[in-house]
Coordinates of N, CA and C in Angstrom, one line a residue:
M967 N 0.6 -31.0 -29.7 CA -0.5 -31.9 -29.6 C -1.8 -31.0 -29.3
P968 N -2.8 -31.1 -30.1 CA -4.0 -30.2 -29.9 C -4.7 -30.6 -28.6
K969 N -5.3 -29.5 -28.0 CA -6.0 -29.7 -26.7 C -7.3 -30.3 -27.0
A970 N -7.8 -31.2 -26.1 CA -9.1 -31.9 -26.3 C -10.2 -30.8 -26.0
T971 N -11.2 -30.8 -26.8 CA -12.3 -29.9 -26.7 C -13.3 -30.5 -25.7
K972 N -13.6 -29.7 -24.7 CA -14.5 -30.2 -23.6 C -16.0 -30.1 -24.2
A973 N -16.7 -31.1 -23.8 CA -18.2 -31.0 -24.2 C -18.9 -30.0 -23.3
A974 N -20.0 -29.6 -23.8 CA -20.8 -28.6 -23.0 C -21.2 -29.1 -21.6
Q975 N -21.4 -30.4 -21.6 CA -21.9 -31.0 -20.3 C -20.8 -31.0 -19.3
D976 N -19.5 -30.9 -19.7 CA -18.4 -30.8 -18.7 C -18.5 -29.5 -17.9
F977 N -19.2 -28.5 -18.4 CA -19.4 -27.2 -17.7 C -20.6 -27.2 -16.8
V978 N -21.5 -28.2 -16.9 CA -22.7 -28.2 -16.1 C -22.3 -28.4 -14.6
P979 N -22.7 -27.4 -13.7 CA -22.2 -27.4 -12.4 C -22.9 -28.4 -11.4
F980 N -23.7 -29.3 -11.9 CA -24.4 -30.2 -10.9 C -24.0 -31.6 -11.3
E981 N -24.2 -32.5 -10.2 CA -23.9 -33.9 -10.3 C -25.0 -34.6 -11.0
E982 N -26.3 -34.3 -10.6 CA -27.4 -35.0 -11.2 C -28.7 -34.2 -10.9
I983 N -29.8 -34.7 -11.6 CA -31.1 -34.1 -11.3 C -32.0 -35.2 -10.8
R984 N -32.6 -35.1 -9.7 CA -33.5 -36.1 -9.2 C -34.7 -35.5 -8.5
D985 N -35.9 -36.0 -8.9 CA -37.1 -35.6 -8.3 C -37.3 -34.0 -8.4
G986 N -36.9 -33.5 -9.6 CA -37.0 -32.0 -9.7 C -36.0 -31.2 -8.9
T987 N -35.0 -31.8 -8.4 CA -34.0 -31.1 -7.6 C -32.6 -31.3 -8.3
M988 N -31.9 -30.2 -8.4 CA -30.5 -30.3 -8.9 C -29.6 -30.5 -7.7
I989 N -28.7 -31.5 -7.8 CA -27.7 -31.8 -6.8 C -26.4 -31.4 -7.3
L990 N -25.8 -30.3 -6.7 CA -24.5 -29.8 -7.2 C -23.4 -30.7 -6.8
R991 N -22.2 -30.5 -7.4 CA -21.1 -31.4 -7.1 C -20.6 -31.3 -5.7
D992 N -20.9 -30.2 -5.0 CA -20.5 -30.1 -3.6 C -21.6 -30.6 -2.6
G993 N -22.7 -31.1 -3.2 CA -23.8 -31.7 -2.4 C -24.9 -30.7 -2.1
A994 N -24.7 -29.4 -2.5 CA -25.8 -28.4 -2.4 C -27.0 -28.8 -3.3
M995 N -28.2 -28.3 -2.9 CA -29.4 -28.6 -3.6 C -30.0 -27.4 -4.2
R996 N -30.7 -27.5 -5.3 CA -31.3 -26.3 -5.9 C -32.7 -26.7 -6.5
A997 N -33.7 -25.9 -6.2 CA -35.0 -26.0 -6.9 C -35.2 -24.8 -7.8
V998 N -36.0 -25.0 -8.8 CA -36.1 -23.9 -9.8 C -37.6 -23.7 -10.0
L999 N -38.1 -22.4 -9.9 CA -39.4 -22.0 -10.2 C -39.4 -21.3 -11.5
M1000 N -40.4 -21.6 -12.4 CA -40.6 -20.8 -13.5 C -41.8 -19.8 -13.2
T1001 N -41.6 -18.6 -13.5 CA -42.6 -17.6 -13.0 C -43.2 -16.8 -14.2
S1002 N -44.4 -16.2 -14.0 CA -44.9 -15.3 -14.9 C -44.2 -13.9 -14.7
S1003 N -44.6 -12.9 -15.5 CA -43.9 -11.6 -15.3 C -45.0 -10.5 -15.1
V1004 N -44.6 -9.4 -14.7 CA -45.5 -8.2 -14.6 C -44.9 -7.1 -15.5
N1005 N -45.8 -6.5 -16.3 CA -45.4 -5.4 -17.1 C -45.4 -4.1 -16.3
F1006 N -44.3 -3.8 -15.7 CA -44.2 -2.8 -14.7 C -44.5 -1.4 -15.3
S1007 N -44.1 -1.2 -16.6 CA -44.2 0.1 -17.2 C -45.7 0.4 -17.5
L1008 N -46.6 -0.6 -17.6 CA -48.0 -0.3 -17.8 C -48.8 0.0 -16.5
K1009 N -48.1 -0.1 -15.4 CA -48.8 0.1 -14.1 C -48.8 1.6 -13.8
S1010 N -49.8 2.0 -13.1 CA -49.8 3.4 -12.6 C -48.7 3.6 -11.6
E1011 N -48.5 4.9 -11.3 CA -47.4 5.2 -10.3 C -47.7 4.6 -9.0
D1012 N -49.0 4.6 -8.5 CA -49.4 4.0 -7.3 C -49.2 2.5 -7.3
E1013 N -49.6 1.9 -8.4 CA -49.4 0.4 -8.5 C -47.9 0.0 -8.5
Q1014 N -47.1 0.9 -9.2 CA -45.7 0.6 -9.2 C -45.1 0.7 -7.8
L1015 N -45.5 1.7 -7.0 CA -45.0 1.8 -5.7 C -45.4 0.6 -4.8
A1016 N -46.7 0.2 -5.0 CA -47.2 -0.9 -4.2 C -46.4 -2.2 -4.6
L1017 N -46.1 -2.4 -5.8 CA -45.3 -3.6 -6.2 C -43.9 -3.5 -5.6
L1018 N -43.3 -2.4 -5.6 CA -42.0 -2.2 -5.1 C -42.0 -2.6 -3.6
R1019 N -43.0 -2.1 -2.9 CA -43.1 -2.3 -1.4 C -43.3 -3.8 -1.2
Q1020 N -44.2 -4.4 -2.0 CA -44.4 -5.9 -1.8 C -43.2 -6.7 -2.1
F1021 N -42.4 -6.3 -3.1 CA -41.2 -7.0 -3.4 C -40.2 -6.8 -2.3
Q1022 N -40.1 -5.6 -1.8 CA -39.2 -5.3 -0.7 C -39.6 -6.2 0.6
N1023 N -40.8 -6.2 0.8 CA -41.3 -7.0 2.0 C -41.0 -8.5 1.8
F1024 N -41.2 -9.0 0.5 CA -40.9 -10.4 0.2 C -39.4 -10.7 0.4
L1025 N -38.5 -9.8 0.0 CA -37.1 -10.1 0.2 C -36.8 -10.0 1.7
N1026 N -37.4 -9.1 2.4 CA -37.1 -9.0 3.9 C -37.5 -10.2 4.7
T1027 N -38.5 -11.0 4.2 CA -39.0 -12.1 4.9 C -38.1 -13.4 4.6
L1028 N -37.3 -13.3 3.6 CA -36.5 -14.5 3.3 C -35.3 -14.6 4.3
E1029 N -35.1 -15.8 4.7 CA -33.9 -16.1 5.6 C -32.8 -16.8 4.8
F1030 N -32.9 -16.8 3.5 CA -32.0 -17.5 2.6 C -31.9 -16.7 1.3
S1031 N -30.8 -16.9 0.6 CA -30.7 -16.2 -0.7 C -31.4 -16.9 -1.8
I1032 N -31.8 -16.1 -2.8 CA -32.4 -16.7 -4.0 C -31.7 -16.1 -5.2
Q1033 N -31.8 -16.7 -6.4 CA -31.3 -16.2 -7.6 C -32.4 -16.0 -8.6
I1034 N -32.4 -14.9 -9.4 CA -33.4 -14.6 -10.4 C -32.7 -14.7 -11.7
F1035 N -33.1 -15.6 -12.6 CA -32.5 -15.8 -13.9 C -33.5 -15.6 -15.0
I1036 N -33.1 -14.8 -16.0 CA -34.0 -14.5 -17.2 C -33.3 -15.1 -18.4
Q1037 N -34.1 -15.9 -19.1 CA -33.6 -16.6 -20.3 C -34.2 -15.9 -21.5
S1038 N -33.4 -15.2 -22.3 CA -33.9 -14.5 -23.5 C -33.5 -15.3 -24.7
R1039 N -34.5 -15.6 -25.6 CA -34.2 -16.4 -26.8 C -35.0 -15.7 -28.0
R1040 N -34.4 -15.8 -29.1 CA -35.1 -15.3 -30.3 C -36.3 -16.2 -30.6
L1041 N -37.4 -15.6 -30.9 CA -38.7 -16.3 -31.1 C -38.5 -17.3 -32.3
D1042 N -38.8 -18.5 -32.1 CA -38.8 -19.5 -33.1 C -40.2 -19.6 -33.8
I1043 N -40.3 -19.0 -35.0 CA -41.6 -18.8 -35.6 C -41.9 -20.0 -36.5
R1044 N -41.0 -20.9 -36.7 CA -41.1 -22.0 -37.6 C -42.4 -22.9 -37.4
P1045 N -42.7 -23.3 -36.1 CA -43.9 -24.0 -35.9 C -45.2 -23.3 -36.4
Y1046 N -45.2 -22.0 -36.1 CA -46.4 -21.2 -36.6 C -46.5 -21.2 -38.1
I1047 N -45.3 -21.0 -38.8 CA -45.3 -21.0 -40.2 C -45.8 -22.3 -40.8
A1048 N -45.3 -23.4 -40.1 CA -45.7 -24.7 -40.6 C -47.2 -24.9 -40.4
L1049 N -47.8 -24.4 -39.4 CA -49.2 -24.5 -39.2 C -50.0 -23.7 -40.2
L1050 N -49.5 -22.5 -40.6 CA -50.2 -21.8 -41.6 C -50.1 -22.4 -43.0
E1051 N -48.9 -23.0 -43.3 CA -48.7 -23.7 -44.5 C -49.6 -24.9 -44.7
D1052 N -49.8 -25.6 -43.5 CA -50.7 -26.7 -43.5 C -52.2 -26.3 -43.8
R1053 N -52.6 -25.2 -43.2 CA -53.9 -24.6 -43.5 C -54.0 -24.1 -44.9
L1054 N -52.9 -23.6 -45.5 CA -52.9 -23.2 -46.9 C -53.2 -24.3 -47.8
R1055 N -52.6 -25.5 -47.5 CA -52.8 -26.7 -48.4 C -54.3 -27.2 -48.3
Q1056 N -54.9 -26.9 -47.1 CA -56.3 -27.4 -46.9 C -57.3 -26.4 -47.5
Q1057 N -56.9 -25.2 -47.7 CA -57.8 -24.2 -48.2 C -58.3 -24.4 -49.6
L1058 N -59.6 -24.3 -49.8 CA -60.2 -24.6 -51.1 C -60.5 -23.3 -51.9
E1059 N -60.8 -22.2 -51.2 CA -61.1 -21.0 -51.9 C -59.9 -20.3 -52.4
D1060 N -59.9 -19.8 -53.6 CA -58.7 -19.2 -54.2 C -58.4 -17.9 -53.5
L1061 N -59.4 -17.1 -53.2 CA -59.1 -15.8 -52.5 C -58.4 -16.0 -51.2
L1062 N -59.0 -17.0 -50.4 CA -58.4 -17.2 -49.1 C -57.0 -17.8 -49.2
K1063 N -56.7 -18.6 -50.2 CA -55.4 -19.1 -50.5 C -54.4 -18.0 -50.7
I1064 N -54.8 -17.0 -51.5 CA -53.9 -15.8 -51.8 C -53.7 -15.0 -50.5
Q1065 N -54.7 -14.8 -49.7 CA -54.6 -14.1 -48.5 C -53.7 -14.8 -47.5
T1066 N -53.9 -16.1 -47.4 CA -53.1 -16.9 -46.4 C -51.6 -16.9 -46.9
R1067 N -51.4 -17.0 -48.2 CA -50.0 -17.0 -48.7 C -49.3 -15.7 -48.4
E1068 N -50.1 -14.6 -48.6 CA -49.5 -13.3 -48.4 C -49.2 -13.0 -46.9
Y1069 N -50.1 -13.6 -46.1 CA -49.9 -13.5 -44.6 C -48.7 -14.2 -44.2
I1070 N -48.5 -15.4 -44.7 CA -47.3 -16.2 -44.4 C -46.0 -15.5 -44.8
E1071 N -46.0 -14.8 -46.0 CA -44.8 -14.1 -46.4 C -44.6 -12.9 -45.5
F1072 N -45.7 -12.2 -45.1 CA -45.5 -11.1 -44.2 C -44.9 -11.5 -42.9
I1073 N -45.4 -12.6 -42.3 CA -44.9 -13.0 -41.0 C -43.4 -13.4 -41.2
R1074 N -43.1 -14.2 -42.2 CA -41.7 -14.6 -42.5 C -40.8 -13.4 -42.6
N1075 N -41.1 -12.5 -43.4 CA -40.3 -11.3 -43.7 C -40.2 -10.4 -42.4
F1076 N -41.3 -10.3 -41.7 CA -41.2 -9.5 -40.5 C -40.3 -10.1 -39.4
T1077 N -40.4 -11.4 -39.2 CA -39.6 -12.0 -38.2 C -38.1 -12.1 -38.6
E1078 N -37.8 -12.2 -39.9 CA -36.4 -12.2 -40.4 C -35.8 -10.8 -40.2
N1079 N -36.5 -9.8 -40.3 CA -36.0 -8.4 -40.2 C -36.1 -7.8 -38.8
S1080 N -36.7 -8.5 -37.9 CA -36.9 -8.0 -36.6 C -36.4 -9.0 -35.6
E1081 N -35.7 -8.6 -34.5 CA -35.3 -9.4 -33.5 C -36.4 -9.6 -32.4
I1082 N -37.3 -10.5 -32.6 CA -38.4 -10.7 -31.7 C -37.9 -11.7 -30.6
M1083 N -37.9 -11.3 -29.4 CA -37.3 -12.1 -28.3 C -38.4 -12.6 -27.4
T1084 N -38.3 -13.8 -26.9 CA -39.1 -14.3 -25.8 C -38.3 -14.4 -24.5
K1085 N -38.9 -14.1 -23.4 CA -38.2 -14.1 -22.1 C -38.9 -15.1 -21.2
V1086 N -38.1 -15.9 -20.5 CA -38.6 -16.8 -19.5 C -37.9 -16.5 -18.2
F1087 N -38.7 -16.4 -17.1 CA -38.2 -16.0 -15.8 C -38.1 -17.2 -14.9
F1088 N -37.0 -17.3 -14.2 CA -36.8 -18.4 -13.2 C -36.3 -17.8 -11.9
V1089 N -36.7 -18.5 -10.8 CA -36.2 -18.2 -9.5 C -35.5 -19.5 -9.0
I1090 N -34.3 -19.4 -8.6 CA -33.5 -20.6 -8.1 C -33.4 -20.5 -6.6
I1091 N -33.9 -21.6 -5.9 CA -33.9 -21.6 -4.4 C -32.9 -22.6 -4.0
P1092 N -32.0 -22.2 -3.1 CA -30.9 -23.1 -2.6 C -31.2 -23.8 -1.3
Y1093 N -30.5 -24.9 -1.1 CA -30.4 -25.5 0.3 C -29.1 -26.2 0.4
Q1094 N -28.4 -25.9 1.5 CA -27.1 -26.6 1.7 C -27.3 -27.6 2.8
P1095 N -27.2 -28.9 2.5 CA -27.4 -29.9 3.6 C -26.2 -29.8 4.6
P1096 N -26.4 -30.4 5.8 CA -25.3 -30.4 6.7 C -24.2 -31.3 6.2
L1097 N -22.9 -31.0 6.6 CA -21.8 -31.7 6.1 C -21.6 -33.0 6.9
I1098 N -21.0 -34.0 6.3 CA -20.7 -35.2 7.0 C -19.3 -35.1 7.7
G1099 N -19.3 -35.0 9.0 CA -18.1 -34.9 9.7 C -17.4 -33.6 9.6
A1100 N -16.4 -33.3 10.4 CA -15.7 -32.0 10.3 C -14.9 -31.8 9.1
G1101 N -14.4 -32.9 8.5 CA -13.5 -32.7 7.4 C -14.1 -33.0 6.0
A1102 N -15.5 -33.1 6.1 CA -16.2 -33.4 4.8 C -16.1 -32.2 3.9
Q1103 N -16.0 -32.5 2.6 CA -15.9 -31.5 1.6 C -17.2 -31.4 0.7
S1104 N -18.1 -32.3 1.0 CA -19.4 -32.3 0.2 C -20.5 -32.6 1.2
G1105 N -21.7 -32.3 0.7 CA -22.9 -32.5 1.5 C -23.3 -34.0 1.5
V1106 N -24.3 -34.3 2.3 CA -24.7 -35.7 2.4 C -25.3 -36.3 1.2
V1107 N -25.7 -35.4 0.2 CA -26.3 -35.9 -1.0 C -25.3 -36.1 -2.1
A1108 N -24.1 -35.7 -1.9 CA -23.1 -35.8 -3.0 C -22.9 -37.2 -3.3
G1109 N -23.1 -37.6 -4.6 CA -22.9 -39.0 -5.0 C -23.9 -39.9 -4.3
L1110 N -25.1 -39.3 -4.0 CA -26.0 -40.0 -3.2 C -26.5 -41.3 -3.8
F1111 N -26.9 -41.3 -5.1 CA -27.6 -42.5 -5.6 C -26.6 -43.4 -6.4
K1112 N -25.3 -43.2 -6.2 CA -24.3 -44.1 -6.8 C -23.7 -44.9 -5.7
Q1113 N -24.3 -45.9 -5.3 CA -23.8 -46.7 -4.2 C -22.5 -47.4 -4.6
K1114 N -21.5 -47.1 -3.7 CA -20.2 -47.6 -4.0 C -20.1 -49.1 -3.6
K1115 N -19.1 -49.8 -4.2 CA -19.0 -51.2 -3.9 C -18.8 -51.5 -2.4
E1116 N -17.9 -50.7 -1.8 CA -17.6 -50.9 -0.4 C -18.6 -50.4 0.6
E1117 N -19.7 -49.7 0.0 CA -20.7 -49.1 0.9 C -21.7 -50.2 1.2
T1118 N -22.1 -50.2 2.5 CA -23.1 -51.2 2.9 C -24.5 -50.7 2.5
R1119 N -25.4 -51.6 2.4 CA -26.8 -51.3 2.1 C -27.4 -50.3 3.1
E1120 N -27.1 -50.5 4.3 CA -27.6 -49.7 5.4 C -27.1 -48.3 5.2
G1121 N -25.8 -48.1 4.9 CA -25.2 -46.8 4.7 C -25.9 -46.1 3.5
H1122 N -26.1 -46.8 2.5 CA -26.8 -46.2 1.3 C -28.2 -45.8 1.6
E1123 N -28.9 -46.6 2.4 CA -30.3 -46.2 2.8 C -30.3 -45.0 3.6
K1124 N -29.3 -44.8 4.5 CA -29.2 -43.6 5.3 C -29.0 -42.4 4.4
K1125 N -28.2 -42.5 3.4 CA -28.0 -41.4 2.5 C -29.3 -41.0 1.8
V1126 N -30.1 -42.0 1.3 CA -31.4 -41.8 0.7 C -32.3 -41.1 1.7
E1127 N -32.3 -41.6 2.9 CA -33.2 -41.0 3.9 C -32.8 -39.5 4.2
A1128 N -31.5 -39.3 4.2 CA -31.0 -37.9 4.4 C -31.4 -37.0 3.2
F1129 N -31.4 -37.5 2.0 CA -31.9 -36.8 0.8 C -33.3 -36.4 1.0
E1130 N -34.1 -37.3 1.4 CA -35.6 -37.0 1.6 C -35.8 -36.0 2.6
E1131 N -35.0 -36.0 3.7 CA -35.2 -35.0 4.7 C -34.7 -33.6 4.2
N1132 N -33.7 -33.6 3.5 CA -33.2 -32.3 2.9 C -34.1 -31.8 1.8
Q1133 N -34.7 -32.7 1.1 CA -35.7 -32.4 0.1 C -36.9 -31.7 0.7
T1134 N -37.3 -32.2 1.9 CA -38.4 -31.5 2.6 C -38.0 -30.1 3.0
Q1135 N -36.8 -29.9 3.5 CA -36.4 -28.5 3.9 C -36.4 -27.6 2.6
L1136 N -35.9 -28.1 1.5 CA -35.9 -27.3 0.3 C -37.3 -27.0 -0.2
T1137 N -38.2 -28.0 -0.1 CA -39.6 -27.8 -0.5 C -40.3 -26.7 0.4
Q1138 N -40.0 -26.7 1.7 CA -40.5 -25.6 2.5 C -40.0 -24.2 2.1
R1139 N -38.8 -24.1 1.7 CA -38.3 -22.9 1.1 C -39.0 -22.5 -0.2
V1140 N -39.2 -23.5 -1.0 CA -40.0 -23.2 -2.2 C -41.3 -22.6 -1.9
S1141 N -42.0 -23.2 -0.9 CA -43.4 -22.7 -0.6 C -43.3 -21.3 -0.1
V1142 N -42.3 -20.9 0.6 CA -42.2 -19.5 1.1 C -42.0 -18.6 -0.1
V1143 N -41.2 -18.9 -1.1 CA -41.0 -18.1 -2.2 C -42.3 -18.0 -3.1
E1144 N -42.9 -19.2 -3.3 CA -44.2 -19.2 -4.0 C -45.2 -18.2 -3.4
Q1145 N -45.4 -18.3 -2.1 CA -46.4 -17.5 -1.5 C -46.1 -16.0 -1.6
G1146 N -44.8 -15.7 -1.4 CA -44.4 -14.3 -1.6 C -44.6 -13.7 -3.0
L1147 N -44.3 -14.5 -4.0 CA -44.5 -14.1 -5.4 C -46.0 -14.0 -5.7
Q1148 N -46.8 -14.9 -5.2 CA -48.2 -14.9 -5.5 C -48.9 -13.7 -4.9
R1149 N -48.4 -13.1 -3.9 CA -48.9 -11.9 -3.3 C -48.7 -10.7 -4.3
M1150 N -47.8 -10.8 -5.1 CA -47.5 -9.8 -6.1 C -48.2 -10.1 -7.5
G1151 N -49.0 -11.1 -7.5 CA -49.7 -11.5 -8.7 C -48.9 -12.3 -9.7
I1152 N -47.8 -12.8 -9.2 CA -46.9 -13.6 -10.1 C -47.2 -15.1 -9.9
R1153 N -47.5 -15.8 -11.0 CA -47.8 -17.2 -10.9 C -46.4 -18.0 -11.0
T1154 N -46.4 -19.1 -10.3 CA -45.2 -19.9 -10.3 C -45.5 -21.4 -10.5
V1155 N -44.5 -22.1 -11.0 CA -44.6 -23.5 -11.1 C -43.2 -24.1 -10.9
R1156 N -43.1 -25.1 -10.1 CA -41.8 -25.7 -9.9 C -41.4 -26.7 -11.0
L1157 N -40.2 -26.5 -11.6 CA -39.8 -27.4 -12.7 C -39.5 -28.8 -12.2
G1158 N -40.0 -29.8 -12.9 CA -39.6 -31.1 -12.6 C -38.3 -31.5 -13.3
T1159 N -38.0 -32.8 -13.2 CA -36.7 -33.3 -13.8 C -36.6 -33.1 -15.3
E1160 N -37.7 -33.4 -16.0 CA -37.7 -33.2 -17.5 C -37.6 -31.8 -17.9
E1161 N -38.3 -30.9 -17.2 CA -38.2 -29.5 -17.5 C -36.9 -28.9 -17.2
L1162 N -36.2 -29.3 -16.2 CA -34.9 -28.8 -15.9 C -33.9 -29.3 -16.9
I1163 N -34.0 -30.5 -17.4 CA -33.1 -31.0 -18.4 C -33.3 -30.2 -19.7
E1164 N -34.6 -29.8 -20.0 CA -34.9 -29.0 -21.2 C -34.2 -27.6 -21.1
V1165 N -34.4 -27.0 -19.9 CA -33.8 -25.7 -19.7 C -32.3 -25.7 -19.9
F1166 N -31.6 -26.6 -19.3 CA -30.1 -26.7 -19.5 C -29.7 -27.1 -20.9
Y1167 N -30.5 -27.9 -21.5 CA -30.2 -28.3 -22.9 C -30.2 -27.0 -23.8
K1168 N -31.3 -26.2 -23.6 CA -31.4 -25.0 -24.4 C -30.3 -24.0 -24.1
I1169 N -29.8 -24.0 -22.9 CA -28.8 -23.1 -22.5 C -27.5 -23.5 -23.2
F1170 N -27.1 -24.7 -23.1 CA -25.8 -25.2 -23.6 C -25.9 -25.6 -25.1
N1171 N -27.1 -25.7 -25.7 CA -27.2 -26.0 -27.1 C -28.2 -25.1 -27.8
P1172 N -27.9 -23.8 -27.9 CA -28.9 -22.8 -28.4 C -29.3 -23.1 -29.8
G1173 N -28.4 -23.8 -30.6 CA -28.8 -24.0 -32.0 C -29.5 -25.3 -32.3
E1174 N -29.7 -26.1 -31.3 CA -30.3 -27.4 -31.5 C -31.6 -27.4 -30.7
L1175 N -32.7 -27.9 -31.3 CA -34.0 -27.8 -30.7 C -34.6 -29.2 -30.4
D1176 N -34.1 -30.3 -31.1 CA -34.8 -31.5 -31.0 C -34.2 -32.5 -30.1
K1177 N -32.9 -32.7 -30.1 CA -32.2 -33.7 -29.3 C -31.9 -33.3 -27.9
P1178 N -32.5 -33.9 -26.9 CA -32.3 -33.5 -25.5 C -30.9 -33.9 -25.0
M1179 N -30.4 -33.1 -24.1 CA -29.1 -33.4 -23.5 C -29.2 -34.6 -22.5
V1180 N -28.3 -35.5 -22.6 CA -28.4 -36.7 -21.7 C -27.8 -36.4 -20.4
L1181 N -28.6 -36.4 -19.3 CA -28.1 -36.1 -18.0 C -28.5 -37.3 -17.1
Q1182 N -28.1 -37.3 -15.9 CA -28.4 -38.4 -15.0 C -29.8 -38.2 -14.5
Q1183 N -30.8 -38.9 -15.1 CA -32.2 -38.8 -14.7 C -32.6 -40.1 -14.1
K1184 N -33.2 -39.9 -12.9 CA -33.6 -41.1 -12.1 C -35.1 -41.0 -11.9

């Protein structure tokens, strides 16, 4: 009997995404910052040393761990080619038409023969909520927004309140990381729910660009 093939979503390590926060299956919470980058090789030796010291100081100030994730993808040139072809159709002068057509062919051939990569940088910030009771195996936010039939409304409201408190703790950590990175000239933005879904969709579906992955979005 052939084994059933698991869908990509079966390997997603979190239970749901809510308010820009990933809730893992064990109840842990994660926030994700997308950051700009610094071209270290173009800096002078003194600037490089200064950046290294700033980064070292930043790490030393943290009282929690962080993860740095780099997403590398081949540059999708198709939207740019489509824009050029649209301008070609609107062009009235014959000489400019020829030049535009030659430029389109140059860009198409160049990108087909060269691996042009884009890189996106992320910082993942964790928070582990307190456990419920001594024998609990998951945090207070595990299954938070799926009210069970036997659960009272009061109990469900307490879980929601606990999530908001834990969200505040996570946000404070995010602020610490943002401030530390900004001192090094690195811009940051916290990903919201839709952006997180897009990131994971691209990770698990590298060949598909249009259809988003269906996750629990609230």
